[in-house]
């Protein structure tokens, strides 16, 4: 079954813009593997400070030309209003109508945060400049953003982005399903009724996953860490375990009301497809 044939849920796949010729060829194959699933969109990440701007442009335009709706990410840290205005105009000219609006993280060695401090200011700016042209997605952190003062402030800050005019939300990945449903409850209690789509990270390379998770504040439950470590270099066992755990997580999410799934594909189709093919809708 294709992803969206019989459902109003939102399904999407995230790519990063390739830097090499081989990366471009690889992404074309990943695109070809995933497009038949008829996702709502493919999103493309954007390096803070505009470091991947041209590669993100190229990737987004190619996706759109190949018949899948493309949603560029746009991070505002270390940018000026003029930079962001130029990017928004570029996307409008290419019929892009969906954007993932983020703060981003200040690249090391960059001293100035630029003209935007937080993502809510970017959402405000996009709305002021372009009205309702873009559907705006923002990020949320069911396990709390690592730089937040505390859980309450983080939620208030998140709500500010929604109030600024976000249409939908994609969460940071997580493996503790309770964190997501608790967050969903909190949104409901606070009158937030836009879709909160869980971000899904397939498990491909566990040492990389551990490093990244420590940085971005995603918790890897102890039992998962210990099990993954016990596989050592046995990649087949890592993949099999990862597929099993992530497929159960996705099924649990969908069965209990998650309004879709957003896969962080890491520009690989196999791990995402393995999870996808085991799901019942
Ligand atoms: P914000 O919503 O601005 O929040 C950042 C921190 O500031 C939080 O701790 C929040 O509580 C706090 N905060 C917010 N507003 C205020 C305020 N007014 N006063 C005080 N504190 C405040 N990064 C990239 O560089 N490129 C990408 O393409 C990219 N894609 C992503 C996609 C998804 C779905 C997700 C979940 C993350 C992505 N990131 C990307 C990472 C993201 O940029 C980082 O997590 C970043 O640290 C926070 O971005 P944000 O938009 O959530 O920031």
XYZ file of C-alpha atoms and ligand atoms in Angstrom:
334
model
C 0.000 0.000 0.000
C 1.209 3.515 -0.625
C 1.704 5.695 2.411
C -1.156 8.082 1.991
C -3.743 6.380 -0.198
C -6.429 5.855 2.414
C -5.477 8.135 5.181
C -5.378 11.762 6.232
C -2.198 11.087 8.181
C 1.062 12.788 7.240
C 3.945 10.632 6.095
C 7.303 12.036 5.104
C 10.945 11.139 4.616
C 13.907 13.333 5.429
C 17.133 13.541 3.407
C 20.297 15.547 3.809
C 21.693 17.301 0.730
C 24.515 15.197 -0.753
C 27.976 16.754 -1.036
C 29.571 14.425 -3.605
C 28.698 13.015 -7.041
C 28.357 9.559 -5.496
C 26.064 11.015 -2.828
C 23.854 12.510 -5.538
C 23.612 9.149 -7.344
C 22.863 7.388 -4.061
C 20.091 9.838 -3.198
C 18.503 9.375 -6.637
C 18.204 5.667 -5.832
C 16.771 6.373 -2.365
C 14.265 8.743 -3.978
C 13.326 6.057 -6.523
C 12.866 3.476 -3.736
C 10.671 5.682 -1.540
C 8.639 7.727 -4.048
C 6.331 4.784 -4.917
C 5.101 4.909 -1.319
C 3.452 8.217 -2.240
C 4.576 10.253 0.780
C 3.153 13.682 1.529
C 6.616 15.123 1.117
C 10.363 14.563 1.136
C 12.131 17.056 3.384
C 15.728 18.236 2.955
C 17.901 19.478 5.795
C 19.697 22.820 5.797
C 23.049 23.560 7.465
C 22.871 26.332 10.051
C 24.184 29.632 8.756
C 23.360 28.607 5.185
C 26.311 26.209 4.917
C 24.383 23.774 2.671
C 22.220 26.389 0.963
C 23.041 25.575 -2.648
C 23.008 21.795 -2.133
C 19.670 22.078 -0.326
C 18.296 24.186 -3.207
C 19.472 21.665 -5.822
C 18.090 18.682 -3.929
C 14.748 20.340 -3.278
C 14.252 21.439 -6.880
C 15.140 17.956 -8.171
C 12.648 16.317 -5.801
C 9.921 18.682 -6.859
C 10.703 18.114 -10.576
C 10.447 14.365 -10.014
C 6.880 14.675 -8.801
C 7.122 14.489 -5.011
C 6.342 17.571 -2.943
C 9.562 18.889 -1.357
C 9.812 20.574 2.028
C 13.108 22.375 2.592
C 14.272 22.848 6.151
C 15.262 26.393 6.936
C 17.327 27.234 9.989
C 17.656 30.874 10.960
C 20.579 30.985 13.368
C 23.522 33.081 12.104
C 21.328 34.457 9.299
C 20.107 37.912 8.443
C 16.541 38.788 7.492
C 17.795 39.557 4.002
C 19.322 36.038 3.655
C 16.083 34.425 4.769
C 13.978 36.660 2.521
C 16.113 35.627 -0.471
C 15.684 31.945 0.347
C 11.916 32.272 0.787
C 11.670 34.060 -2.572
C 13.707 31.332 -4.231
C 11.346 28.667 -2.905
C 8.253 30.590 -3.910
C 9.628 30.877 -7.440
C 10.005 27.090 -7.502
C 6.467 26.394 -6.262
C 7.606 25.112 -2.894
C 4.748 25.470 -0.467
C 5.961 23.725 2.685
C 8.875 24.599 4.955
C 10.348 23.096 8.112
C 11.264 26.182 10.161
C 14.063 25.792 12.701
C 16.494 27.747 14.762
C 19.444 25.420 14.044
C 22.604 25.297 16.126
C 25.322 27.913 15.902
C 28.225 26.391 13.908
C 31.402 26.188 16.027
C 33.534 29.278 15.532
C 30.505 31.436 14.665
C 30.288 34.285 17.101
C 27.048 35.999 16.180
C 23.598 34.419 16.350
C 22.462 36.798 13.589
C 19.108 38.519 13.431
C 17.030 35.606 14.744
C 17.419 34.101 18.181
C 14.724 31.425 18.206
C 12.551 29.525 15.753
C 9.354 31.377 16.778
C 10.934 34.537 15.366
C 11.514 32.737 12.065
C 7.888 31.562 11.959
C 6.780 35.159 12.645
C 9.042 36.407 9.863
C 7.847 33.828 7.306
C 4.226 34.699 8.058
C 4.923 38.456 7.858
C 6.794 38.104 4.557
C 4.747 35.455 2.785
C 1.343 35.319 4.488
C -0.223 31.887 4.077
C 1.913 30.783 1.148
C 3.860 28.199 3.150
C 2.643 25.393 5.334
C 5.068 25.690 8.216
C 6.306 22.717 10.225
C 8.257 23.276 13.437
C 10.266 20.989 15.719
C 9.255 19.633 19.127
C 11.133 17.679 21.761
C 9.044 15.174 23.753
C 12.183 14.412 25.817
C 12.957 18.159 26.251
C 15.413 20.189 24.161
C 18.936 19.866 25.664
C 19.389 23.645 26.058
C 16.023 24.292 27.699
C 16.049 25.740 31.220
C 13.414 23.222 32.247
C 10.490 21.221 30.854
C 7.939 23.955 31.491
C 9.934 26.664 29.715
C 10.611 24.303 26.821
C 6.904 23.655 26.392
C 6.081 27.376 26.625
C 8.754 28.082 24.022
C 7.338 25.366 21.784
C 3.835 26.810 22.142
C 5.156 30.205 21.058
C 6.098 28.666 17.695
C 2.633 27.208 17.308
C 1.044 30.533 18.240
C 3.248 32.274 15.675
C 1.485 30.279 12.967
C 2.931 26.771 12.612
C 0.663 24.310 10.785
C 2.253 21.052 11.921
C 5.020 19.682 14.097
C 7.738 17.079 13.629
C 9.301 15.717 16.796
C 12.876 14.894 17.577
C 13.250 11.106 17.458
C 12.697 9.089 20.607
C 12.477 5.437 21.621
C 10.369 6.010 24.767
C 6.845 6.033 23.419
C 5.474 7.394 26.722
C 7.381 10.648 26.221
C 5.521 11.238 22.964
C 2.055 10.446 24.317
C 2.664 12.564 27.409
C 3.667 15.432 25.110
C 0.552 14.879 22.988
C -1.652 15.044 26.107
C 0.031 18.266 27.167
C -0.609 19.763 23.721
C -4.260 18.810 23.936
C -4.595 20.329 27.411
C -3.041 23.545 26.078
C -5.363 23.802 23.107
C -2.742 22.820 20.506
C -4.587 20.870 17.864
C -2.204 20.791 14.896
C -0.653 17.422 13.930
C 2.326 16.407 16.075
C 4.078 13.909 13.838
C 6.641 11.665 15.528
C 10.146 11.693 14.064
C 11.462 8.162 13.552
C 15.161 7.301 13.513
C 15.903 3.858 12.073
C 18.884 2.186 13.733
C 21.795 1.758 11.333
C 25.040 2.424 13.182
C 24.776 2.371 16.954
C 27.953 4.178 17.954
C 26.983 7.068 15.682
C 23.438 6.943 17.079
C 24.716 7.044 20.688
C 26.967 10.034 19.954
C 24.243 11.963 18.179
C 21.600 11.122 20.784
C 23.848 12.360 23.596
C 24.173 15.674 21.752
C 20.540 16.189 20.862
C 19.033 14.919 24.099
C 17.295 11.812 22.725
C 17.321 9.051 25.306
C 18.447 5.564 24.274
C 16.921 3.279 26.930
C 19.486 1.225 28.827
C 18.154 -2.101 27.586
C 18.555 -0.894 23.989
C 22.084 0.443 24.563
C 23.192 -2.768 26.259
C 21.650 -4.977 23.586
C 23.142 -2.967 20.722
C 26.583 -2.956 22.374
C 26.440 -6.707 22.756
C 26.330 -7.083 18.959
C 29.750 -5.457 18.544
C 30.625 -5.405 14.819
C 27.816 -7.795 13.850
C 25.971 -5.379 11.573
C 23.295 -7.878 10.555
C 22.213 -8.336 14.183
C 22.233 -4.562 14.764
C 20.003 -4.055 11.717
C 17.622 -6.889 12.658
C 17.258 -5.623 16.233
C 16.850 -2.031 15.025
C 14.152 -2.969 12.529
C 12.262 -4.927 15.143
C 12.396 -2.206 17.829
C 11.609 0.682 15.463
C 8.783 -1.192 13.731
C 7.166 -1.929 17.132
C 7.550 1.726 18.087
C 5.902 2.899 14.832
C 3.069 0.403 15.142
C 2.434 1.458 18.713
C 2.402 5.129 17.656
C -0.005 4.586 14.769
C -2.294 2.275 16.741
C -2.603 4.883 19.471
C -3.370 7.936 17.397
C -0.121 9.405 16.050
C -1.091 11.525 13.020
C 1.616 10.096 10.748
C 5.348 9.380 10.772
C 8.426 11.336 9.644
C 11.443 9.121 8.907
C 14.989 10.404 9.321
C 16.262 8.221 6.481
C 19.953 9.174 6.688
C 19.806 8.905 2.875
C 19.303 5.132 3.054
C 16.097 3.498 1.927
C 16.614 -0.062 3.188
C 16.239 0.477 6.955
C 13.189 2.718 6.477
C 11.568 0.322 4.006
C 12.160 -2.641 6.315
C 10.270 -0.833 9.073
C 7.590 0.430 6.720
C 6.917 -2.988 5.180
C 6.227 -4.533 8.565
C 3.554 -1.983 9.549
C -0.182 -2.587 9.507
C -2.349 0.440 8.722
P 13.819 26.673 19.085
O 12.404 26.323 19.003
O 14.214 28.085 18.889
O 14.330 26.167 20.512
C 15.724 26.104 20.811
C 15.960 26.192 22.316
O 15.697 27.523 22.754
C 15.048 25.309 23.163
O 15.787 24.906 24.290
C 13.913 26.255 23.583
O 13.305 25.848 24.797
C 14.672 27.561 23.736
N 13.849 28.741 23.427
C 13.000 28.894 22.391
N 12.433 30.126 22.422
C 12.965 30.758 23.486
C 12.802 32.043 24.045
N 11.990 32.955 23.495
N 13.521 32.360 25.163
C 14.357 31.465 25.735
N 14.546 30.220 25.240
C 13.865 29.884 24.140
N 19.104 21.623 12.461
C 19.701 22.162 11.362
O 20.698 22.881 11.481
N 19.216 21.893 10.102
C 18.124 21.140 9.895
O 17.730 20.926 8.754
C 17.463 20.579 11.026
N 16.332 19.837 10.892
C 15.666 19.406 12.012
C 14.440 18.748 11.853
C 13.735 18.313 12.964
C 12.403 17.653 12.762
C 14.263 18.516 14.271
C 13.526 18.007 15.474
C 15.477 19.164 14.430
C 16.182 19.630 13.317
N 17.378 20.332 13.433
C 18.006 20.852 12.316
C 17.994 20.535 14.749
C 17.523 21.837 15.410
O 17.945 22.944 14.653
C 18.117 21.884 16.807
O 17.473 20.932 17.614
C 18.130 23.248 17.477
O 18.929 23.154 18.650
C 16.762 23.767 17.916
O 15.992 24.144 16.865
P 14.456 24.587 17.126
O 13.946 25.051 15.843
O 13.740 23.515 17.833
O 14.725 25.826 18.101
